[in-house]
XYZ file of C-alpha atoms in Angstrom:
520
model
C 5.904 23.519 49.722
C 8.252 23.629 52.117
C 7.947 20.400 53.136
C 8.511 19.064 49.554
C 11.360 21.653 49.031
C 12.787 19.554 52.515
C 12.193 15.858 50.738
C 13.920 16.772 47.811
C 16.699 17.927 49.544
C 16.998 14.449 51.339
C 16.832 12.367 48.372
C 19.261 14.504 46.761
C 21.870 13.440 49.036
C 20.729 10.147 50.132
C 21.306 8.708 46.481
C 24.771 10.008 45.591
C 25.685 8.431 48.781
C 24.306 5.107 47.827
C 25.337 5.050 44.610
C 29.237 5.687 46.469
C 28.903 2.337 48.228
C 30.731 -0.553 46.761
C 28.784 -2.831 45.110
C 28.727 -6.022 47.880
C 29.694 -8.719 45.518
C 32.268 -6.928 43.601
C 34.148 -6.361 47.166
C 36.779 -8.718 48.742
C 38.373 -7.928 52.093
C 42.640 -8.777 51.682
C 44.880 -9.028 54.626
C 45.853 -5.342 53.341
C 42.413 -3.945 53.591
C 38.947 -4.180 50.893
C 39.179 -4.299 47.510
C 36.423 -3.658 44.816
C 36.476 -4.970 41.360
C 34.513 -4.294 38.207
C 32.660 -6.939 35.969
C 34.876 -7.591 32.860
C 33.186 -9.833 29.734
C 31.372 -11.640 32.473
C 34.113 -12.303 35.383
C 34.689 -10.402 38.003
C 37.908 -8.510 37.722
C 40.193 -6.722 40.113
C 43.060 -5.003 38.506
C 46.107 -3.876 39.959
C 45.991 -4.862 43.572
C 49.348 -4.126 45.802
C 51.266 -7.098 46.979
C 54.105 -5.394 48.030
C 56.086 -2.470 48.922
C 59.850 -2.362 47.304
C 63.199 -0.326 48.378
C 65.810 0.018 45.255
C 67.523 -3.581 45.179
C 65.931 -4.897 48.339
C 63.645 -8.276 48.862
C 59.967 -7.047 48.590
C 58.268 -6.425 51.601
C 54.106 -6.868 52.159
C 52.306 -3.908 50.920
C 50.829 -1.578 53.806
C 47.486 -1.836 54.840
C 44.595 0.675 53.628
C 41.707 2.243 54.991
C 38.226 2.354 53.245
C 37.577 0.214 49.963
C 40.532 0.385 46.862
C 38.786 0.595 43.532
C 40.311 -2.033 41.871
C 38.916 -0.965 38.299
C 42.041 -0.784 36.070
C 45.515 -1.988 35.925
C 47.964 -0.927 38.155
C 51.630 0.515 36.868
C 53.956 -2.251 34.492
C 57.841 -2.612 35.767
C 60.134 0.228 35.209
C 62.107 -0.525 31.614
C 62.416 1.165 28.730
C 59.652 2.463 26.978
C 61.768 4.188 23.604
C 60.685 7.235 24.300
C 57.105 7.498 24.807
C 56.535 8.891 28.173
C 54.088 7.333 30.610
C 52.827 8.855 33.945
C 53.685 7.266 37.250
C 50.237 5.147 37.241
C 51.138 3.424 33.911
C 55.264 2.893 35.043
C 56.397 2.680 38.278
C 59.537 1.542 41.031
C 56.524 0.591 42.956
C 54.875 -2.009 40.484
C 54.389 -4.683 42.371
C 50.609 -5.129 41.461
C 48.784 -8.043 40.332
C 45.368 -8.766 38.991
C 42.755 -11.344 39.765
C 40.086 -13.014 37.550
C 37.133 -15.147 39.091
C 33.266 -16.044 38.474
C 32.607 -17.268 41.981
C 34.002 -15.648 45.014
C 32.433 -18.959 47.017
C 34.031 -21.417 44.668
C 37.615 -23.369 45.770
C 39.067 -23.236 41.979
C 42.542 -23.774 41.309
C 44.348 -20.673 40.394
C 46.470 -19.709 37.673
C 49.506 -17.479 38.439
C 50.592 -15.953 35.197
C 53.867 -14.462 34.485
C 54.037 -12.191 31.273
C 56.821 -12.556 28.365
C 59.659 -10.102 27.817
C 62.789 -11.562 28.667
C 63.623 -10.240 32.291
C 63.980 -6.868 30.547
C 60.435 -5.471 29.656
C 56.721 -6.538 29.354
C 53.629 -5.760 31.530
C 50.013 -7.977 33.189
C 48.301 -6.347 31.298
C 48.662 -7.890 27.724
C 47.267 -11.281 28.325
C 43.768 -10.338 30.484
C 42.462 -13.681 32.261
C 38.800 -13.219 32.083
C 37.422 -15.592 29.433
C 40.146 -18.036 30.760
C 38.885 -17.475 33.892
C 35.222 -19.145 32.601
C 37.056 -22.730 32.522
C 36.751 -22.976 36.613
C 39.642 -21.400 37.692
C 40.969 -18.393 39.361
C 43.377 -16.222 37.252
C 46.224 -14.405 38.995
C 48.999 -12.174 36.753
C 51.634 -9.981 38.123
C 53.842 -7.033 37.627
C 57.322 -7.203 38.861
C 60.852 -5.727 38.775
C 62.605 -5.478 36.009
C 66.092 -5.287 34.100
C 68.220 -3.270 36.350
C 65.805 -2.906 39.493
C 65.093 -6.592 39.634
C 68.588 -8.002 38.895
C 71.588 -5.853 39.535
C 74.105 -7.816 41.480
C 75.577 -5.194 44.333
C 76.312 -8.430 47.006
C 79.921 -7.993 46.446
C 79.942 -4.216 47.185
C 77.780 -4.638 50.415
C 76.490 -7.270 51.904
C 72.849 -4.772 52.891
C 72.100 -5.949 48.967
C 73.477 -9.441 49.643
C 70.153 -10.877 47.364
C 69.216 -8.288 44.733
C 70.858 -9.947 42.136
C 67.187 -11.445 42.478
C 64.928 -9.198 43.949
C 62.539 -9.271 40.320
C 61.864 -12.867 40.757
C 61.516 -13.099 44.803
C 59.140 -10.172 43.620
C 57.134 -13.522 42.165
C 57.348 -15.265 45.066
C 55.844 -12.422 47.116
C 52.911 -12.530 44.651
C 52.852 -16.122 45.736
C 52.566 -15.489 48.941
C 49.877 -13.255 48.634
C 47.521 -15.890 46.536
C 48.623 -18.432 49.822
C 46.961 -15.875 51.721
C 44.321 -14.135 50.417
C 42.991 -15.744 47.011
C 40.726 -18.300 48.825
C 38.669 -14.948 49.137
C 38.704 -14.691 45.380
C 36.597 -18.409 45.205
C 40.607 -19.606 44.826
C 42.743 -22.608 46.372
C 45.570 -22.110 47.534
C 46.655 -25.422 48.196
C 46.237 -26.002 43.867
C 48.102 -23.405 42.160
C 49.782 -23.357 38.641
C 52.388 -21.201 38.109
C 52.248 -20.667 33.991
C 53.896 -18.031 31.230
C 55.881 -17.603 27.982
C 59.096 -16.753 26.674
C 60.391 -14.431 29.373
C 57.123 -15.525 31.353
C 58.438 -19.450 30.419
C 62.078 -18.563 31.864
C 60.242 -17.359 35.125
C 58.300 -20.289 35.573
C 61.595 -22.962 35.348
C 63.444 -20.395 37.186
C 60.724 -20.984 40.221
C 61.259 -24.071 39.956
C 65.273 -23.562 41.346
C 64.075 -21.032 44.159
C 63.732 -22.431 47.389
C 61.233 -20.148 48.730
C 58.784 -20.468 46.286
C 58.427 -24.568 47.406
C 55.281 -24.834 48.550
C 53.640 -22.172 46.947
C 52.943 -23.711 43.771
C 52.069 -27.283 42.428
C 52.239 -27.262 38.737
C 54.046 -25.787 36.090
C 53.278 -24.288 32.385
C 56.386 -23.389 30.528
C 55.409 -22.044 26.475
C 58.452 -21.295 24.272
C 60.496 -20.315 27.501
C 63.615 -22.580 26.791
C 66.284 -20.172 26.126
C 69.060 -20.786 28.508
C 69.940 -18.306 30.996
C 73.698 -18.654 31.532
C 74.140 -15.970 34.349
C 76.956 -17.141 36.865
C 77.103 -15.480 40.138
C 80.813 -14.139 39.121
C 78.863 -12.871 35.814
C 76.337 -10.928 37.814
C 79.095 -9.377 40.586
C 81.349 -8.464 37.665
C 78.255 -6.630 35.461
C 77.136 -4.972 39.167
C 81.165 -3.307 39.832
C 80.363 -2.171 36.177
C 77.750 -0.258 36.287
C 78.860 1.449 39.683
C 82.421 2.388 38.072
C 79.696 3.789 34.947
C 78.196 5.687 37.518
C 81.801 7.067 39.459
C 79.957 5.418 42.995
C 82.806 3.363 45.262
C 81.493 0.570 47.556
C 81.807 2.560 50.240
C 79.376 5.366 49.099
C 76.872 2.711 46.841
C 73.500 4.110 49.129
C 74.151 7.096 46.092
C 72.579 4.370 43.576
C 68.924 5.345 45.472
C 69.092 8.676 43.743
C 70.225 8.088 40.025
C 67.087 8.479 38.060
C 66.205 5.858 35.956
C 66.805 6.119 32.777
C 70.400 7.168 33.543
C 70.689 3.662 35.481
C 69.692 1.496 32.923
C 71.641 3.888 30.555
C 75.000 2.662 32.394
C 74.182 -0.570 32.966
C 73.627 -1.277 29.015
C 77.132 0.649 29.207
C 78.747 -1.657 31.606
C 77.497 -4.992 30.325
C 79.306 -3.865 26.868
C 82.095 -3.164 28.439
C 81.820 -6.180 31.307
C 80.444 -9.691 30.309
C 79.062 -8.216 26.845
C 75.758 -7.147 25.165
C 73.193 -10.152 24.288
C 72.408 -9.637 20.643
C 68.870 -10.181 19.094
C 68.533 -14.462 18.453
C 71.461 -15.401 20.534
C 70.679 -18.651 22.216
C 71.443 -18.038 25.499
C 70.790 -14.683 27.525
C 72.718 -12.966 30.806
C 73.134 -10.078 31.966
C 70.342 -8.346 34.189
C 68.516 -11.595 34.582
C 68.344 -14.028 37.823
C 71.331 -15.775 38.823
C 72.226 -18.950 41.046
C 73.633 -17.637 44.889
C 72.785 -20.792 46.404
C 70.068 -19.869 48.624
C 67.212 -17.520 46.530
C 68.412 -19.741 43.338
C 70.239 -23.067 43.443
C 70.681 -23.325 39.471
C 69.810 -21.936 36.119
C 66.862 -23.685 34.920
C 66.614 -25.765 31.418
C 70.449 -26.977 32.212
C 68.951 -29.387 31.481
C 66.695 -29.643 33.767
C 65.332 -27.972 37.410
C 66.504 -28.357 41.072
C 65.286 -31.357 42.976
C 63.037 -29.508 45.188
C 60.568 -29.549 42.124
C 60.588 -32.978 41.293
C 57.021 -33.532 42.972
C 55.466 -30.529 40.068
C 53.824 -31.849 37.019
C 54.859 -29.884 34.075
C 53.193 -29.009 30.487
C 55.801 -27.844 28.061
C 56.333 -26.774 24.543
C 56.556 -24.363 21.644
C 55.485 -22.798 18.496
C 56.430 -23.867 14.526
C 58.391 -20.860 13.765
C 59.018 -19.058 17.029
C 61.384 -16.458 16.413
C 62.421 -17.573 13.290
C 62.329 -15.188 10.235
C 59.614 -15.938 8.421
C 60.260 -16.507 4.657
C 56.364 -17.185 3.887
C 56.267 -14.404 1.289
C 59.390 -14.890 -0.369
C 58.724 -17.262 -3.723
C 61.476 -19.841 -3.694
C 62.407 -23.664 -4.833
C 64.310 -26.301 -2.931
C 67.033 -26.121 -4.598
C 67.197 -22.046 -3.508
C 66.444 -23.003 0.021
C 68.982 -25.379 -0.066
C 71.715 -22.976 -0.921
C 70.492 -20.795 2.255
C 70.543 -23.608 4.721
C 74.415 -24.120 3.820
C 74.985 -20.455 5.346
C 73.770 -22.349 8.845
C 74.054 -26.397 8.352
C 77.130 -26.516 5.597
C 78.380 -29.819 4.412
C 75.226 -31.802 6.553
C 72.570 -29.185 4.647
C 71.217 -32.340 2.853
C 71.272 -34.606 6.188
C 69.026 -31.629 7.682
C 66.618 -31.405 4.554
C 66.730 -35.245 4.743
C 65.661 -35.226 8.355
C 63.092 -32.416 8.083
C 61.422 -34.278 4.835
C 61.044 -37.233 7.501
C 59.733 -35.244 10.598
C 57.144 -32.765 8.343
C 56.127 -34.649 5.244
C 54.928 -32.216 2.723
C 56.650 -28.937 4.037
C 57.292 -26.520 1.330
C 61.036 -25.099 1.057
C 59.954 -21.912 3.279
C 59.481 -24.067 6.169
C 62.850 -25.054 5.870
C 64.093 -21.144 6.772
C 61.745 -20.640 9.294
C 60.786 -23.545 11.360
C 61.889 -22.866 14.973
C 65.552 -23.115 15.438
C 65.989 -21.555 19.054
C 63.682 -22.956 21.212
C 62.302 -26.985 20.350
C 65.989 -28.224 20.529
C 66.310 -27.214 23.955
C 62.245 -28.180 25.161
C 63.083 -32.091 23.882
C 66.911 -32.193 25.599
C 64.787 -30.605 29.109
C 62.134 -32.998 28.621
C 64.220 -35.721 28.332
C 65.464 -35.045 31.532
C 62.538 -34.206 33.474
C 61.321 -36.951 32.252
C 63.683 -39.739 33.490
C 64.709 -37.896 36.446
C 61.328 -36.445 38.270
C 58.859 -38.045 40.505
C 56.216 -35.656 38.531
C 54.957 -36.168 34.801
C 55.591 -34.450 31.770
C 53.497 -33.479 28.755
C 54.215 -31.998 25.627
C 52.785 -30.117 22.888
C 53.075 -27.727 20.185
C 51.492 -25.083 18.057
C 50.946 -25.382 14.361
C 48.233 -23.165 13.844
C 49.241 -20.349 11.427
C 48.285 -16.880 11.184
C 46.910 -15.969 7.937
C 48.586 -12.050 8.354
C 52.039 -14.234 7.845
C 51.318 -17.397 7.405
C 53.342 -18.364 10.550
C 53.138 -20.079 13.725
C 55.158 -17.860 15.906
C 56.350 -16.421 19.180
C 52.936 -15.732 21.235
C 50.785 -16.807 18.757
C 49.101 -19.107 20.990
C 48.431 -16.862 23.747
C 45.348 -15.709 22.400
C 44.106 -19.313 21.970
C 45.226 -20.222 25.840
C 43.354 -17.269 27.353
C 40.683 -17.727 24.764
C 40.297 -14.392 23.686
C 41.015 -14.071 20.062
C 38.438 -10.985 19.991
C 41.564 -9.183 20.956
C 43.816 -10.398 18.428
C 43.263 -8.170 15.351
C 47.227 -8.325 14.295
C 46.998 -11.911 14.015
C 43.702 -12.812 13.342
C 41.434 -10.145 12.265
C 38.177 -12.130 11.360
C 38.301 -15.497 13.657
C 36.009 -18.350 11.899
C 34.173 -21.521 13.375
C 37.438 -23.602 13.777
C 39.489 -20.283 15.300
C 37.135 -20.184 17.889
C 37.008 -24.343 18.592
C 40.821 -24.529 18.775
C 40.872 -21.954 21.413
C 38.172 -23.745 23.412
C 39.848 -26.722 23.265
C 43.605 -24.955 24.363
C 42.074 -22.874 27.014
C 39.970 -25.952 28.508
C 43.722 -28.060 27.809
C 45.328 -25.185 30.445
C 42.459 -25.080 32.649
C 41.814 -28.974 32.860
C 46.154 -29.234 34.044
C 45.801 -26.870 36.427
C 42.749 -28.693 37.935
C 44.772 -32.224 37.751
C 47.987 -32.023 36.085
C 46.989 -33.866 33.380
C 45.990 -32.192 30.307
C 43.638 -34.519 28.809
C 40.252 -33.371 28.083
C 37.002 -34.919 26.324
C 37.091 -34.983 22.153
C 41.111 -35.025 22.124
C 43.140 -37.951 21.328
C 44.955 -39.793 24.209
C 47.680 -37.840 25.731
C 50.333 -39.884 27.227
C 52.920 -38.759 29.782
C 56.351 -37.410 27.844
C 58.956 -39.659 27.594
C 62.524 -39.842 25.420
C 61.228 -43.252 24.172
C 57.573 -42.506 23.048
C 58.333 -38.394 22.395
C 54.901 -37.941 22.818
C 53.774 -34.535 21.273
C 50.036 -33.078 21.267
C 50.249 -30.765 17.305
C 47.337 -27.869 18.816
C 46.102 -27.029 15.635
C 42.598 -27.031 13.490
C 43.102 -31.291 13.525
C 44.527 -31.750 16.845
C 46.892 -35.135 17.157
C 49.799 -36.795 18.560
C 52.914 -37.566 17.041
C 55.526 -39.624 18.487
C 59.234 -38.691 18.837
C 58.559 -37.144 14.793
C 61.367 -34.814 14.803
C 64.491 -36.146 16.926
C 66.879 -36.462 14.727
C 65.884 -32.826 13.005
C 66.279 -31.255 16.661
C 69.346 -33.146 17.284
C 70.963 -31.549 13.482
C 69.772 -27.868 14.593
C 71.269 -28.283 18.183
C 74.823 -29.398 16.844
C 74.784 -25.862 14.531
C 72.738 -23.045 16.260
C 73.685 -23.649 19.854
C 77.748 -23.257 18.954
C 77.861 -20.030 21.069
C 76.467 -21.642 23.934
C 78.938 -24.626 23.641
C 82.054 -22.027 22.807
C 80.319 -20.265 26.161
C 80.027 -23.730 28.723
C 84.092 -24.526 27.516
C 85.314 -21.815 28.345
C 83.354 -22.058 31.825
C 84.670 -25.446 32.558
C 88.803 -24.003 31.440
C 88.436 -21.358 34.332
């Protein structure tokens, strides 16, 4: 009995402790120590690994090294930013976000990788709304990344002491960190290094042509995906000095005391610096084509230029690039409104005035059978911009350029808008309820086909794939466009002359803006 009573005992604690070991092929050893991931929808996912350690306003640093194995089982903390006041702990919002996940199905494999960088302007947004494991299934490695943020990745102190000489861009050399780390570790992950694409949209968009202009990315990357990311960030390095005296004068800190910024708790710091860009350079307002404020800008050395101006620095000229946009984008929809030419009409001359017909004229000609809602809310932010970059990229670059855009609509709204094709990229419309609560047959194909698109550019950089038409290289001449939608197609050049009509009357603020730049 007593012998038994001894057994028992063993087994007892022999088989918590093997059930405590890591299971072996959910395990990757970093530079920074072992990491263990969790199967997710059939890829192996690790979520929320460190890539580096950050001081207030400093360049990022490599994250310390760990003992023992990190459960890598759920996603690490998004950017510090403003969360309208629902509270979050310090594991789901954190100064120390610099986290990123990784997606593979073969740790043995050499796939290219996919760094993604999430939407949100420079201001907001988090990894964890676009997961990369069914994307992950087309032979690649996914990477995505948290980074700073708003005020703690772009407040410009350089002219009060030269210790923050670069944190005017400390959120994006965040990125290039995160780059650093897949040059280093991801061939662990079945990952090569040596074929990365760098890929994201709208804020994510402006962060990929942004790494394009920053020298110490080079290298780290070697193609691009930019999706509805064309709004023009017009930060000038006297912009970004005069917003960062601003918010220390909002805070009562002098130069010669500024180490006080360190202890200002967050929400008071981005309080004042909403406060001093009102009463600085000016607050951004909702569909203004062009953003600044706490958002990269050029120094010379971390960033040579704005990107989309029109087009990237030189040191990218060697990085095939996929580009495009949505139908409606940000565009109010007017889908549910009832209404007759004639009423749309009389709306447009609010926008277009005396060359309202020459627009309806141009879009009967580029989108033959529209009704007169699409005449309100076809995208009038974003496409104008993506043709006048493309045009350049096209004739100036080594690399080439392809373009698309989404059609598909929603049938919640009825439009093709802002995001709607991330779902279809990363192939996982069973998360999309909002948009698409009951996916059928042709749902499902179309994001096949987009996520295989993504996949097959990062493998190549070329996006053509088996059962699509021939996709030829962008040019200004041939304005060759790939429509993603149920009947996939190309279209040549269709909507120039539209673009060119929108430009010359939605993008006045940005002209007003580069005159008064060039009188100074």
């Amino acid at each position: 009995m007593k012998k038994i009573l001894i057994i028992s005992l063993m087994v007892m604690l022999i088989v918590p402790m093997a059930m405590a070991q890591p299971e072996k092929a959910l395990t990757v050893k970093t530079r920074s120590g072992w990491v263990q991931g969790i199967n997710e929808e059939g890829s192996m996912a690790f979520l929320g690994i460190p890539y580096a350690k950050v001081e207030r306003f400093m360049p990022p640093q490599p994250a310390d090294k760990w003992k023992g194995v990190k459960v890598c089982d759920h996603w690490g903390p998004q950017a510090m930013q403003n969360t309208w006041g629902k509270k979050l702990s310090e594991d789901e919002m954190s100064e120390n976000c610099c986290v990123l996940n990784v997606w593979t199905t073969d740790l043995k494999a050499r796939k290219p990788v996919m760094l993604w960088l999430h939407g949100g302007g420079f201001d907001s947004g988090t990894s964890a709304w676009n997961p990369g494991m069914q994307l992950a299934k087309k032979d690649v490695v996914v990477v995505s990344v948290n980074h700073r943020l708003n005020i703690m990745g772009f407040l410009d102190l350089s002219a009060c002491s030269p210790k923050y000489k670069h944190s005017a861009n400390v959120g994006m050399l965040d990125v290039v960190t995160a780059l650093q780390w897949v040059r280093d570790n991801i061939s662990r992950f079945g990952g090569d290094p040596n074929n990365v694409t760098i890929f994201g949209e709208s804020g994510g968009g402006g962060k990929v042509g942004t790494l394009l202009c920053m020298p110490q990315a080079k290298g780290l990357f070697h193609k691009a995906i930019i999706m509805s990311g064309t709004i023009l960030n017009v930060n000038t390095k006297a912009m970004s000095e005069s917003l960062g005296k601003a918010v220390l004068k909002e805070l009562n800190i002098d130069p010669q005391h500024i180490e006080r910024i360190n202890d200002v708790l967050y929400e008071e710091l981005y309080a004042a610096g909403q406060r001093a860009m009102a009463a600085s350079i000016g607050t951004r307002k909702p569909g203004t084509p062009m953003m600044w404020g706490f958002g990269p800008s050029p120094d010379g050395e971390t960033l040579l230029q704005q990107p989309f101006q029109p087009g990237f620095a030189s040191i990218s000229d060697n990085i095939p690039i996929l580009i495009g946009t949505t139908f409606n984008e940000l565009q109010r929809l007017t889908y549910d409104q009832p209404m007759t030419a004639d009423e749309a009409r009389e709306k447009l001359k609010d926008t277009f005035g005396d060359e309202t017909d020459k627009y309806i004229a141009a879009f009967d000609k580029a989108w033959p059978g529209h009704s007169p809602q699409d005449l309100l809310s076809i995208d009038w932010l974003f496409r104008p911009k993506t043709i006048i970059t493309a045009d350049h990229i096209a004739e100036s670059r080594q690399a080439q350029t392809y373009m698309y855009m989404f059609t598909w609509r929603s049938p919640v709204n009825q439009g093709s808008i802002h995001g709607h094709e991330l779902k279809f990229c990363f192939n996982t419309l069973h998360h999309a309820a909002n948009e698409l609560p009951q996916p059928t047959e042709k749902d499902l194909k179309l994001a096949d086909v987009m996520s295989s698109v993504w996949a097959q550019f990062a493998h190549t950089g070329n996006p053509n794939t088996a059962g699509l038409p021939k996709w030829q290289p962008y040019t200004a001449q041939n304005g060759e466009l790939m429509v993603f939608d149920y009947d996939c197609h190309i279209l040549n050049n269709p909507d120039r002359q539209l673009e060119e009509i929108i430009n010359s009357h939605c993008f006045r603020q940005l002209d007003e803006f580069r005159k008064g730049q060039t009188l100074k």
